[in-house]
């Protein structure tokens, strides 16, 4: 029973001059509960638009999105989107603890042990000791962890992540990749991940959906069955890793058909 | 850093010494620019006798009334106009018509309605502080990043919840800016309105001293005004730090860069 | 802000409703008419005053003083500001003096100015210059200090002389800040001119408005107020028009950043 179904979604925008830009051509896919699925595609192919549509923040021009078999027209419960610009998404006026507590409050949990739940989440993302810091005091990687903790506090069944590590330096990225995998293994959430980094997608996912240029469509679907838990050294050293990477790379960088 | 501050201090002291010496040597008309020592002496007398503090109190009572009244009216109005495009459009033209009015020009109008009473000054200050408070509040509420608003949506906050827990806190720095900018305006207008239509207050005190050729008193009054301005600034900073500690931290860190 | 700018029916209707309320309210209550004459009377009075040349004369006087004060202050403010912004040592020297003078409301200088210059044009222009210099100075210093050293180094690596760096890099680089200062100064100059005219003048719109109030000619007074508002509005538009031409590069850049 798929937890998420995308049925022939397309999205066009009307420009100021009267022209229409088609961001998404036609996309259909299904995601099973507990899966880690990544969308990979060239920049500008409408990945963010796709994720915002799945999240219920944008209405598609055609097609529908079903979460738990119910068609959505606004942000559904049990689903949360993690934004690319985490620094604009975090609440500057709340501390780290306050931000994470917000996830609980949004769920309706204002109980007295909400604080301790928040603290354990903060610990889980590796930010123990920073509970009373404000976001501006933290580095980019740390801010992203706060955003992740806040999203997890909401206990979503589906977590959508929009290029969460795109603006971080390479080493921090690797750290956070492993952090996300740990969280995913522990909490068994379904994750839909967007990235332009092919190797990151392969490292993290069970399945990769390759998107074309605008108007985007799924041009390839690749299962990734390396054993878990994944490892930055051994998994990436596997011969198949490079094969998959090269296949996808060729798909993405070939001229628009 | 310290050495440079010292240089500045020494320069100031040098200027003060130069003032004293040129005044003693009667190089400038002592009736127009008396000795600094005499001014400071008169200042001290007027402060210790309570004369200057009393005039300042009179002025500040008027100023504070106008300022707080303006805040009580125009910040909520600004929030309303920021949230509701309809209300904003409806009032936009009237606001744009009234904005270019230099506030002192309202003094004769206020004189007509209120005579020389306190209400005249309160009204003038109320009118002058309106625009920075209103416009900054509208700006703060309207120009929030869409990522922040979409974050509220992905966490499925209600409209009221979004306004109360996200929009208002996020707009508070800008609202604070409006309050901050209005402070010197308040001070300027209380002085002007007292010069044009009053029988007491620090503004009247200074002008009256000039008319009676009590020149040292006049300068003493100006010194008192400068100290008042400085004190109000510091008070406001304190308030800023207390109310918006997170924003204060961000601001002060940036300046050190 | 979404969509093309449609005509603001709601906004103009509210204004017209307000004016109508004013007109009818003023007409119905005789007691109110002294304080708030009907607009029709105000318009009538304006017309008369214009024809008699009175309003025009006063407005001209105010404008002359305004431009004199504003332009002199701009010259001083920008040049001194660049100097202080560029030469750190100078700024450190003078910085504390500036911090001492800033908190004092500039209008408090009016009595001193009267003492030194009497009442008349030179006093009014002088106080206007004093008050107007501050925002221009502060913003210019800010703008010059905020210039990325990379920009200056770029000039130097191309072998530009100090003078050319100033003219071709620093001035344009600081111009957004300078323009902000100049815009704030616009309002301040108008405020100071009208204030000085009210406190100790015999001509000018500030004096006119106060004088008419004292003679209880409220229609004339309001006429004066409207003219000052119109002047303020016109000066603002003029400034914006000039600014958009000179600062075209910035407008495009900002538009792209906010897209």
PDB file of N, CA and C in Angstrom, chain B residues 4-5 7-9 11-12 15 31-33 89-90 92-94 97 100-105 107-109 111-113 142 187-188 191-192 195-196 206-207 210-211 213 215 218-219 222 225-226 229-230, chain C residues 1 6-8 10-12 14-15 18 34-36 92-93 96-97 100 103-105 107-109 111-112 114-116 190-191 194-195 198-199 209-210 213-214 216 218 221-222 225 228-229 232-233:
ATOM      1  N   UNK B   4      42.956  54.520  19.518  1.00  0.00           N
ATOM      2  CA  UNK B   4      42.176  55.394  18.653  1.00  0.00           C
ATOM      3  C   UNK B   4      41.080  56.095  19.437  1.00  0.00           C
ATOM      4  N   UNK B   5      40.445  55.343  20.346  1.00  0.00           N
ATOM      5  CA  UNK B   5      39.417  55.971  21.166  1.00  0.00           C
ATOM      6  C   UNK B   5      40.036  57.095  21.971  1.00  0.00           C
ATOM      7  N   UNK B   7      42.613  58.898  21.175  1.00  0.00           N
ATOM      8  CA  UNK B   7      42.887  60.034  20.300  1.00  0.00           C
ATOM      9  C   UNK B   7      41.634  60.869  20.135  1.00  0.00           C
ATOM     10  N   UNK B   8      40.508  60.196  19.938  1.00  0.00           N
ATOM     11  CA  UNK B   8      39.255  60.914  19.767  1.00  0.00           C
ATOM     12  C   UNK B   8      38.894  61.711  20.995  1.00  0.00           C
ATOM     13  N   UNK B   9      39.097  61.087  22.141  1.00  0.00           N
ATOM     14  CA  UNK B   9      38.796  61.758  23.399  1.00  0.00           C
ATOM     15  C   UNK B   9      39.672  62.984  23.581  1.00  0.00           C
ATOM     16  N   UNK B  11      41.073  64.697  21.269  1.00  0.00           N
ATOM     17  CA  UNK B  11      40.646  65.718  20.310  1.00  0.00           C
ATOM     18  C   UNK B  11      39.480  66.507  20.873  1.00  0.00           C
ATOM     19  N   UNK B  12      38.519  65.781  21.447  1.00  0.00           N
ATOM     20  CA  UNK B  12      37.373  66.451  22.032  1.00  0.00           C
ATOM     21  C   UNK B  12      37.808  67.414  23.127  1.00  0.00           C
ATOM     22  N   UNK B  15      39.366  70.467  21.704  1.00  0.00           N
ATOM     23  CA  UNK B  15      38.370  71.407  21.212  1.00  0.00           C
ATOM     24  C   UNK B  15      37.768  72.203  22.363  1.00  0.00           C
ATOM     25  N   UNK B  31      29.081  87.577  24.463  1.00  0.00           N
ATOM     26  CA  UNK B  31      27.626  87.618  24.586  1.00  0.00           C
ATOM     27  C   UNK B  31      26.963  86.554  23.705  1.00  0.00           C
ATOM     28  N   UNK B  32      27.707  86.098  22.707  1.00  0.00           N
ATOM     29  CA  UNK B  32      27.126  85.104  21.819  1.00  0.00           C
ATOM     30  C   UNK B  32      27.654  83.717  22.163  1.00  0.00           C
ATOM     31  N   UNK B  33      28.941  83.629  22.427  1.00  0.00           N
ATOM     32  CA  UNK B  33      29.516  82.346  22.815  1.00  0.00           C
ATOM     33  C   UNK B  33      30.304  82.550  24.104  1.00  0.00           C
ATOM     34  N   UNK B  89      -4.934  48.544   0.626  1.00  0.00           N
ATOM     35  CA  UNK B  89      -5.279  49.315  -0.557  1.00  0.00           C
ATOM     36  C   UNK B  89      -6.241  50.446  -0.209  1.00  0.00           C
ATOM     37  N   UNK B  90      -7.186  50.143   0.671  1.00  0.00           N
ATOM     38  CA  UNK B  90      -8.187  51.145   1.014  1.00  0.00           C
ATOM     39  C   UNK B  90      -7.563  52.365   1.673  1.00  0.00           C
ATOM     40  N   UNK B  92      -4.246  53.172   1.592  1.00  0.00           N
ATOM     41  CA  UNK B  92      -2.963  53.542   0.990  1.00  0.00           C
ATOM     42  C   UNK B  92      -2.933  54.994   0.507  1.00  0.00           C
ATOM     43  N   UNK B  93      -3.964  55.391  -0.205  1.00  0.00           N
ATOM     44  CA  UNK B  93      -3.962  56.719  -0.808  1.00  0.00           C
ATOM     45  C   UNK B  93      -3.942  57.801   0.264  1.00  0.00           C
ATOM     46  N   UNK B  94      -4.776  57.603   1.287  1.00  0.00           N
ATOM     47  CA  UNK B  94      -4.824  58.596   2.365  1.00  0.00           C
ATOM     48  C   UNK B  94      -3.458  58.715   3.036  1.00  0.00           C
ATOM     49  N   UNK B  97      -1.016  60.591   0.927  1.00  0.00           N
ATOM     50  CA  UNK B  97      -1.313  62.025   0.880  1.00  0.00           C
ATOM     51  C   UNK B  97      -0.797  62.729   2.121  1.00  0.00           C
ATOM     52  N   UNK B 100       3.794  63.301   3.051  1.00  0.00           N
ATOM     53  CA  UNK B 100       4.780  64.336   2.734  1.00  0.00           C
ATOM     54  C   UNK B 100       4.647  65.583   3.593  1.00  0.00           C
ATOM     55  N   UNK B 101       3.641  65.636   4.434  1.00  0.00           N
ATOM     56  CA  UNK B 101       3.475  66.800   5.303  1.00  0.00           C
ATOM     57  C   UNK B 101       4.604  66.867   6.324  1.00  0.00           C
ATOM     58  N   UNK B 102       5.387  67.955   6.297  1.00  0.00           N
ATOM     59  CA  UNK B 102       6.379  68.095   7.362  1.00  0.00           C
ATOM     60  C   UNK B 102       5.631  68.290   8.680  1.00  0.00           C
ATOM     61  N   UNK B 103       5.896  67.467   9.655  1.00  0.00           N
ATOM     62  CA  UNK B 103       5.114  67.511  10.899  1.00  0.00           C
ATOM     63  C   UNK B 103       5.008  68.884  11.555  1.00  0.00           C
ATOM     64  N   UNK B 104       6.059  69.719  11.549  1.00  0.00           N
ATOM     65  CA  UNK B 104       5.895  71.007  12.234  1.00  0.00           C
ATOM     66  C   UNK B 104       4.755  71.836  11.670  1.00  0.00           C
ATOM     67  N   UNK B 105       4.428  71.589  10.425  1.00  0.00           N
ATOM     68  CA  UNK B 105       3.363  72.358   9.794  1.00  0.00           C
ATOM     69  C   UNK B 105       2.016  72.077  10.457  1.00  0.00           C
ATOM     70  N   UNK B 107       1.640  72.104  13.555  1.00  0.00           N
ATOM     71  CA  UNK B 107       1.584  72.830  14.829  1.00  0.00           C
ATOM     72  C   UNK B 107       0.529  73.935  14.823  1.00  0.00           C
ATOM     73  N   UNK B 108       0.508  74.791  13.807  1.00  0.00           N
ATOM     74  CA  UNK B 108      -0.547  75.799  13.815  1.00  0.00           C
ATOM     75  C   UNK B 108      -1.942  75.188  13.832  1.00  0.00           C
ATOM     76  N   UNK B 109      -2.121  74.082  13.122  1.00  0.00           N
ATOM     77  CA  UNK B 109      -3.422  73.409  13.135  1.00  0.00           C
ATOM     78  C   UNK B 109      -3.752  72.963  14.553  1.00  0.00           C
ATOM     79  N   UNK B 111      -2.536  74.187  17.226  1.00  0.00           N
ATOM     80  CA  UNK B 111      -2.763  75.386  18.039  1.00  0.00           C
ATOM     81  C   UNK B 111      -4.209  75.832  17.925  1.00  0.00           C
ATOM     82  N   UNK B 112      -4.715  75.748  16.722  1.00  0.00           N
ATOM     83  CA  UNK B 112      -6.093  76.152  16.485  1.00  0.00           C
ATOM     84  C   UNK B 112      -7.054  75.324  17.332  1.00  0.00           C
ATOM     85  N   UNK B 113      -6.806  74.031  17.368  1.00  0.00           N
ATOM     86  CA  UNK B 113      -7.714  73.146  18.085  1.00  0.00           C
ATOM     87  C   UNK B 113      -7.483  73.138  19.584  1.00  0.00           C
ATOM     88  N   UNK B 142       4.466  42.674   5.898  1.00  0.00           N
ATOM     89  CA  UNK B 142       4.250  42.265   4.508  1.00  0.00           C
ATOM     90  C   UNK B 142       5.436  41.535   3.914  1.00  0.00           C
ATOM     91  N   UNK B 187      11.454  63.708  19.966  1.00  0.00           N
ATOM     92  CA  UNK B 187      12.221  64.725  20.680  1.00  0.00           C
ATOM     93  C   UNK B 187      12.229  66.047  19.914  1.00  0.00           C
ATOM     94  N   UNK B 188      12.460  65.945  18.612  1.00  0.00           N
ATOM     95  CA  UNK B 188      12.491  67.157  17.796  1.00  0.00           C
ATOM     96  C   UNK B 188      11.166  67.890  17.868  1.00  0.00           C
ATOM     97  N   UNK B 191      10.389  69.727  21.108  1.00  0.00           N
ATOM     98  CA  UNK B 191      11.147  70.975  21.204  1.00  0.00           C
ATOM     99  C   UNK B 191      10.522  72.052  20.324  1.00  0.00           C
ATOM    100  N   UNK B 192      10.223  71.699  19.088  1.00  0.00           N
ATOM    101  CA  UNK B 192       9.654  72.679  18.162  1.00  0.00           C
ATOM    102  C   UNK B 192       8.314  73.190  18.678  1.00  0.00           C
ATOM    103  N   UNK B 195       8.757  75.582  21.324  1.00  0.00           N
ATOM    104  CA  UNK B 195       9.302  76.869  20.894  1.00  0.00           C
ATOM    105  C   UNK B 195       8.211  77.734  20.275  1.00  0.00           C
ATOM    106  N   UNK B 196       7.308  77.104  19.570  1.00  0.00           N
ATOM    107  CA  UNK B 196       6.295  77.862  18.845  1.00  0.00           C
ATOM    108  C   UNK B 196       5.085  78.170  19.717  1.00  0.00           C
ATOM    109  N   UNK B 206      14.873  77.003  26.305  1.00  0.00           N
ATOM    110  CA  UNK B 206      16.022  77.405  25.488  1.00  0.00           C
ATOM    111  C   UNK B 206      15.714  78.692  24.720  1.00  0.00           C
ATOM    112  N   UNK B 207      14.551  78.721  24.096  1.00  0.00           N
ATOM    113  CA  UNK B 207      14.203  79.904  23.306  1.00  0.00           C
ATOM    114  C   UNK B 207      14.039  81.132  24.201  1.00  0.00           C
ATOM    115  N   UNK B 210      17.231  82.610  25.135  1.00  0.00           N
ATOM    116  CA  UNK B 210      17.816  83.405  24.059  1.00  0.00           C
ATOM    117  C   UNK B 210      17.170  84.784  24.000  1.00  0.00           C
ATOM    118  N   UNK B 211      15.851  84.795  24.140  1.00  0.00           N
ATOM    119  CA  UNK B 211      15.139  86.075  24.043  1.00  0.00           C
ATOM    120  C   UNK B 211      15.569  87.033  25.138  1.00  0.00           C
ATOM    121  N   UNK B 213      18.409  87.042  26.478  1.00  0.00           N
ATOM    122  CA  UNK B 213      19.857  87.184  26.417  1.00  0.00           C
ATOM    123  C   UNK B 213      20.571  86.511  27.586  1.00  0.00           C
ATOM    124  N   UNK B 215      22.436  83.981  27.749  1.00  0.00           N
ATOM    125  CA  UNK B 215      23.038  83.110  26.751  1.00  0.00           C
ATOM    126  C   UNK B 215      23.576  81.805  27.351  1.00  0.00           C
ATOM    127  N   UNK B 218      20.946  79.415  27.785  1.00  0.00           N
ATOM    128  CA  UNK B 218      20.516  78.816  26.537  1.00  0.00           C
ATOM    129  C   UNK B 218      21.383  77.613  26.201  1.00  0.00           C
ATOM    130  N   UNK B 219      22.709  77.804  26.267  1.00  0.00           N
ATOM    131  CA  UNK B 219      23.605  76.694  25.963  1.00  0.00           C
ATOM    132  C   UNK B 219      23.427  75.552  26.960  1.00  0.00           C
ATOM    133  N   UNK B 222      20.667  73.507  25.882  1.00  0.00           N
ATOM    134  CA  UNK B 222      21.014  72.645  24.744  1.00  0.00           C
ATOM    135  C   UNK B 222      21.800  71.431  25.206  1.00  0.00           C
ATOM    136  N   UNK B 225      19.524  68.986  26.626  1.00  0.00           N
ATOM    137  CA  UNK B 225      18.811  68.299  25.554  1.00  0.00           C
ATOM    138  C   UNK B 225      19.663  67.195  24.934  1.00  0.00           C
ATOM    139  N   UNK B 226      20.938  67.498  24.737  1.00  0.00           N
ATOM    140  CA  UNK B 226      21.824  66.484  24.166  1.00  0.00           C
ATOM    141  C   UNK B 226      21.921  65.282  25.093  1.00  0.00           C
ATOM    142  N   UNK B 229      18.781  63.296  24.837  1.00  0.00           N
ATOM    143  CA  UNK B 229      18.761  62.483  23.629  1.00  0.00           C
ATOM    144  C   UNK B 229      19.604  61.229  23.790  1.00  0.00           C
ATOM    145  N   UNK B 230      20.772  61.408  24.363  1.00  0.00           N
ATOM    146  CA  UNK B 230      21.662  60.276  24.576  1.00  0.00           C
ATOM    147  C   UNK B 230      21.022  59.257  25.513  1.00  0.00           C
TER     148      UNK B 230
ATOM    149  N   UNK C   1       4.908  42.190  -5.945  1.00  0.00           N
ATOM    150  CA  UNK C   1       3.643  42.366  -5.235  1.00  0.00           C
ATOM    151  C   UNK C   1       2.473  41.817  -6.030  1.00  0.00           C
ATOM    152  N   UNK C   6      -3.065  47.796 -10.686  1.00  0.00           N
ATOM    153  CA  UNK C   6      -4.368  48.294 -11.129  1.00  0.00           C
ATOM    154  C   UNK C   6      -4.675  49.571 -10.366  1.00  0.00           C
ATOM    155  N   UNK C   7      -5.591  50.333 -10.930  1.00  0.00           N
ATOM    156  CA  UNK C   7      -5.958  51.583 -10.287  1.00  0.00           C
ATOM    157  C   UNK C   7      -6.590  51.304  -8.934  1.00  0.00           C
ATOM    158  N   UNK C   8      -6.169  52.016  -7.952  1.00  0.00           N
ATOM    159  CA  UNK C   8      -6.612  51.730  -6.594  1.00  0.00           C
ATOM    160  C   UNK C   8      -7.947  52.391  -6.321  1.00  0.00           C
ATOM    161  N   UNK C  10     -10.366  51.390  -4.372  1.00  0.00           N
ATOM    162  CA  UNK C  10     -10.703  51.422  -2.947  1.00  0.00           C
ATOM    163  C   UNK C  10     -10.008  52.577  -2.263  1.00  0.00           C
ATOM    164  N   UNK C  11      -8.728  52.756  -2.585  1.00  0.00           N
ATOM    165  CA  UNK C  11      -7.955  53.803  -1.925  1.00  0.00           C
ATOM    166  C   UNK C  11      -8.498  55.190  -2.202  1.00  0.00           C
ATOM    167  N   UNK C  12      -8.723  55.467  -3.493  1.00  0.00           N
ATOM    168  CA  UNK C  12      -9.210  56.796  -3.835  1.00  0.00           C
ATOM    169  C   UNK C  12     -10.620  57.029  -3.323  1.00  0.00           C
ATOM    170  N   UNK C  14     -11.870  55.829  -0.560  1.00  0.00           N
ATOM    171  CA  UNK C  14     -11.768  56.171   0.869  1.00  0.00           C
ATOM    172  C   UNK C  14     -11.402  57.619   1.044  1.00  0.00           C
ATOM    173  N   UNK C  15     -10.455  58.081   0.216  1.00  0.00           N
ATOM    174  CA  UNK C  15     -10.034  59.477   0.341  1.00  0.00           C
ATOM    175  C   UNK C  15     -11.203  60.410   0.055  1.00  0.00           C
ATOM    176  N   UNK C  18     -13.617  60.460   2.790  1.00  0.00           N
ATOM    177  CA  UNK C  18     -13.102  61.243   3.906  1.00  0.00           C
ATOM    178  C   UNK C  18     -13.304  62.734   3.651  1.00  0.00           C
ATOM    179  N   UNK C  34     -14.878  77.243  12.529  1.00  0.00           N
ATOM    180  CA  UNK C  34     -13.668  78.024  12.804  1.00  0.00           C
ATOM    181  C   UNK C  34     -12.436  77.117  12.757  1.00  0.00           C
ATOM    182  N   UNK C  35     -12.597  75.919  13.306  1.00  0.00           N
ATOM    183  CA  UNK C  35     -11.456  75.008  13.375  1.00  0.00           C
ATOM    184  C   UNK C  35     -11.262  74.222  12.089  1.00  0.00           C
ATOM    185  N   UNK C  36     -12.378  73.872  11.516  1.00  0.00           N
ATOM    186  CA  UNK C  36     -12.280  72.976  10.369  1.00  0.00           C
ATOM    187  C   UNK C  36     -13.241  73.468   9.278  1.00  0.00           C
ATOM    188  N   UNK C  92      38.455  58.355  13.510  1.00  0.00           N
ATOM    189  CA  UNK C  92      38.674  58.070  14.913  1.00  0.00           C
ATOM    190  C   UNK C  92      38.844  59.338  15.711  1.00  0.00           C
ATOM    191  N   UNK C  93      39.480  60.315  15.087  1.00  0.00           N
ATOM    192  CA  UNK C  93      39.718  61.578  15.774  1.00  0.00           C
ATOM    193  C   UNK C  93      38.411  62.306  16.037  1.00  0.00           C
ATOM    194  N   UNK C  96      34.250  60.854  18.204  1.00  0.00           N
ATOM    195  CA  UNK C  96      33.624  61.095  19.508  1.00  0.00           C
ATOM    196  C   UNK C  96      32.878  62.420  19.516  1.00  0.00           C
ATOM    197  N   UNK C  97      33.460  63.417  18.844  1.00  0.00           N
ATOM    198  CA  UNK C  97      32.770  64.703  18.777  1.00  0.00           C
ATOM    199  C   UNK C  97      31.425  64.541  18.084  1.00  0.00           C
ATOM    200  N   UNK C 100      28.895  63.054  20.268  1.00  0.00           N
ATOM    201  CA  UNK C 100      28.422  63.992  21.273  1.00  0.00           C
ATOM    202  C   UNK C 100      27.339  64.903  20.716  1.00  0.00           C
ATOM    203  N   UNK C 103      23.123  63.335  19.464  1.00  0.00           N
ATOM    204  CA  UNK C 103      21.860  63.166  20.194  1.00  0.00           C
ATOM    205  C   UNK C 103      21.080  64.457  20.377  1.00  0.00           C
ATOM    206  N   UNK C 104      21.727  65.585  20.166  1.00  0.00           N
ATOM    207  CA  UNK C 104      20.973  66.813  20.363  1.00  0.00           C
ATOM    208  C   UNK C 104      20.085  67.088  19.167  1.00  0.00           C
ATOM    209  N   UNK C 105      18.790  67.274  19.409  1.00  0.00           N
ATOM    210  CA  UNK C 105      17.892  67.553  18.281  1.00  0.00           C
ATOM    211  C   UNK C 105      18.345  68.832  17.584  1.00  0.00           C
ATOM    212  N   UNK C 107      16.990  71.038  15.963  1.00  0.00           N
ATOM    213  CA  UNK C 107      16.191  72.258  16.055  1.00  0.00           C
ATOM    214  C   UNK C 107      16.614  73.130  17.227  1.00  0.00           C
ATOM    215  N   UNK C 108      17.283  72.521  18.208  1.00  0.00           N
ATOM    216  CA  UNK C 108      17.722  73.301  19.359  1.00  0.00           C
ATOM    217  C   UNK C 108      18.753  74.330  18.971  1.00  0.00           C
ATOM    218  N   UNK C 109      19.271  74.225  17.757  1.00  0.00           N
ATOM    219  CA  UNK C 109      20.282  75.178  17.308  1.00  0.00           C
ATOM    220  C   UNK C 109      19.645  76.494  16.880  1.00  0.00           C
ATOM    221  N   UNK C 111      17.749  78.823  18.407  1.00  0.00           N
ATOM    222  CA  UNK C 111      18.011  80.021  19.222  1.00  0.00           C
ATOM    223  C   UNK C 111      19.448  80.534  19.088  1.00  0.00           C
ATOM    224  N   UNK C 112      20.411  79.634  19.037  1.00  0.00           N
ATOM    225  CA  UNK C 112      21.803  80.052  18.857  1.00  0.00           C
ATOM    226  C   UNK C 112      21.952  80.787  17.536  1.00  0.00           C
ATOM    227  N   UNK C 114      19.705  82.353  15.893  1.00  0.00           N
ATOM    228  CA  UNK C 114      19.077  83.674  15.955  1.00  0.00           C
ATOM    229  C   UNK C 114      20.024  84.666  16.617  1.00  0.00           C
ATOM    230  N   UNK C 115      20.668  84.187  17.647  1.00  0.00           N
ATOM    231  CA  UNK C 115      21.624  85.030  18.372  1.00  0.00           C
ATOM    232  C   UNK C 115      22.749  85.489  17.459  1.00  0.00           C
ATOM    233  N   UNK C 116      23.233  84.549  16.669  1.00  0.00           N
ATOM    234  CA  UNK C 116      24.396  84.880  15.844  1.00  0.00           C
ATOM    235  C   UNK C 116      24.040  85.584  14.552  1.00  0.00           C
ATOM    236  N   UNK C 190      13.120  70.296   4.680  1.00  0.00           N
ATOM    237  CA  UNK C 190      11.817  70.963   4.612  1.00  0.00           C
ATOM    238  C   UNK C 190      11.282  71.245   6.019  1.00  0.00           C
ATOM    239  N   UNK C 191      11.472  70.285   6.903  1.00  0.00           N
ATOM    240  CA  UNK C 191      11.019  70.481   8.282  1.00  0.00           C
ATOM    241  C   UNK C 191      11.720  71.680   8.910  1.00  0.00           C
ATOM    242  N   UNK C 194      10.600  75.173   7.408  1.00  0.00           N
ATOM    243  CA  UNK C 194       9.281  75.609   7.873  1.00  0.00           C
ATOM    244  C   UNK C 194       9.297  75.916   9.365  1.00  0.00           C
ATOM    245  N   UNK C 195      10.038  75.123  10.124  1.00  0.00           N
ATOM    246  CA  UNK C 195      10.114  75.387  11.557  1.00  0.00           C
ATOM    247  C   UNK C 195      10.760  76.726  11.841  1.00  0.00           C
ATOM    248  N   UNK C 198       8.583  79.458  11.264  1.00  0.00           N
ATOM    249  CA  UNK C 198       7.546  79.606  12.286  1.00  0.00           C
ATOM    250  C   UNK C 198       8.088  80.285  13.535  1.00  0.00           C
ATOM    251  N   UNK C 199       9.294  79.869  13.933  1.00  0.00           N
ATOM    252  CA  UNK C 199       9.849  80.398  15.177  1.00  0.00           C
ATOM    253  C   UNK C 199      10.229  81.865  15.038  1.00  0.00           C
ATOM    254  N   UNK C 209       1.610  80.130   7.554  1.00  0.00           N
ATOM    255  CA  UNK C 209       0.641  79.232   8.197  1.00  0.00           C
ATOM    256  C   UNK C 209       0.400  79.654   9.648  1.00  0.00           C
ATOM    257  N   UNK C 210       1.497  79.924  10.348  1.00  0.00           N
ATOM    258  CA  UNK C 210       1.353  80.328  11.748  1.00  0.00           C
ATOM    259  C   UNK C 210       0.624  81.662  11.870  1.00  0.00           C
ATOM    260  N   UNK C 213      -2.975  81.377  11.364  1.00  0.00           N
ATOM    261  CA  UNK C 213      -3.604  80.755  12.539  1.00  0.00           C
ATOM    262  C   UNK C 213      -3.831  81.791  13.620  1.00  0.00           C
ATOM    263  N   UNK C 214      -2.838  82.623  13.811  1.00  0.00           N
ATOM    264  CA  UNK C 214      -2.955  83.649  14.852  1.00  0.00           C
ATOM    265  C   UNK C 214      -4.067  84.625  14.539  1.00  0.00           C
ATOM    266  N   UNK C 216      -6.674  83.770  13.076  1.00  0.00           N
ATOM    267  CA  UNK C 216      -7.882  82.944  13.022  1.00  0.00           C
ATOM    268  C   UNK C 216      -8.436  82.810  11.614  1.00  0.00           C
ATOM    269  N   UNK C 218      -8.667  80.369   9.397  1.00  0.00           N
ATOM    270  CA  UNK C 218      -8.358  78.946   9.274  1.00  0.00           C
ATOM    271  C   UNK C 218      -8.330  78.484   7.823  1.00  0.00           C
ATOM    272  N   UNK C 221      -5.034  79.203   6.559  1.00  0.00           N
ATOM    273  CA  UNK C 221      -4.054  78.339   7.206  1.00  0.00           C
ATOM    274  C   UNK C 221      -4.026  76.968   6.544  1.00  0.00           C
ATOM    275  N   UNK C 222      -5.203  76.374   6.388  1.00  0.00           N
ATOM    276  CA  UNK C 222      -5.256  75.060   5.760  1.00  0.00           C
ATOM    277  C   UNK C 222      -4.741  75.106   4.336  1.00  0.00           C
ATOM    278  N   UNK C 225      -1.167  74.777   4.567  1.00  0.00           N
ATOM    279  CA  UNK C 225      -0.771  73.402   4.912  1.00  0.00           C
ATOM    280  C   UNK C 225      -0.799  72.520   3.678  1.00  0.00           C
ATOM    281  N   UNK C 228       2.145  73.188   1.438  1.00  0.00           N
ATOM    282  CA  UNK C 228       3.388  72.599   1.940  1.00  0.00           C
ATOM    283  C   UNK C 228       3.413  71.099   1.666  1.00  0.00           C
ATOM    284  N   UNK C 229       2.261  70.444   1.907  1.00  0.00           N
ATOM    285  CA  UNK C 229       2.191  69.014   1.634  1.00  0.00           C
ATOM    286  C   UNK C 229       2.460  68.735   0.164  1.00  0.00           C
ATOM    287  N   UNK C 232       6.081  69.101  -0.519  1.00  0.00           N
ATOM    288  CA  UNK C 232       6.812  67.935  -0.040  1.00  0.00           C
ATOM    289  C   UNK C 232       6.673  66.776  -1.006  1.00  0.00           C
ATOM    290  N   UNK C 233       5.464  66.571  -1.465  1.00  0.00           N
ATOM    291  CA  UNK C 233       5.198  65.492  -2.408  1.00  0.00           C
ATOM    292  C   UNK C 233       5.969  65.702  -3.697  1.00  0.00           C
TER     293      UNK C 233
END
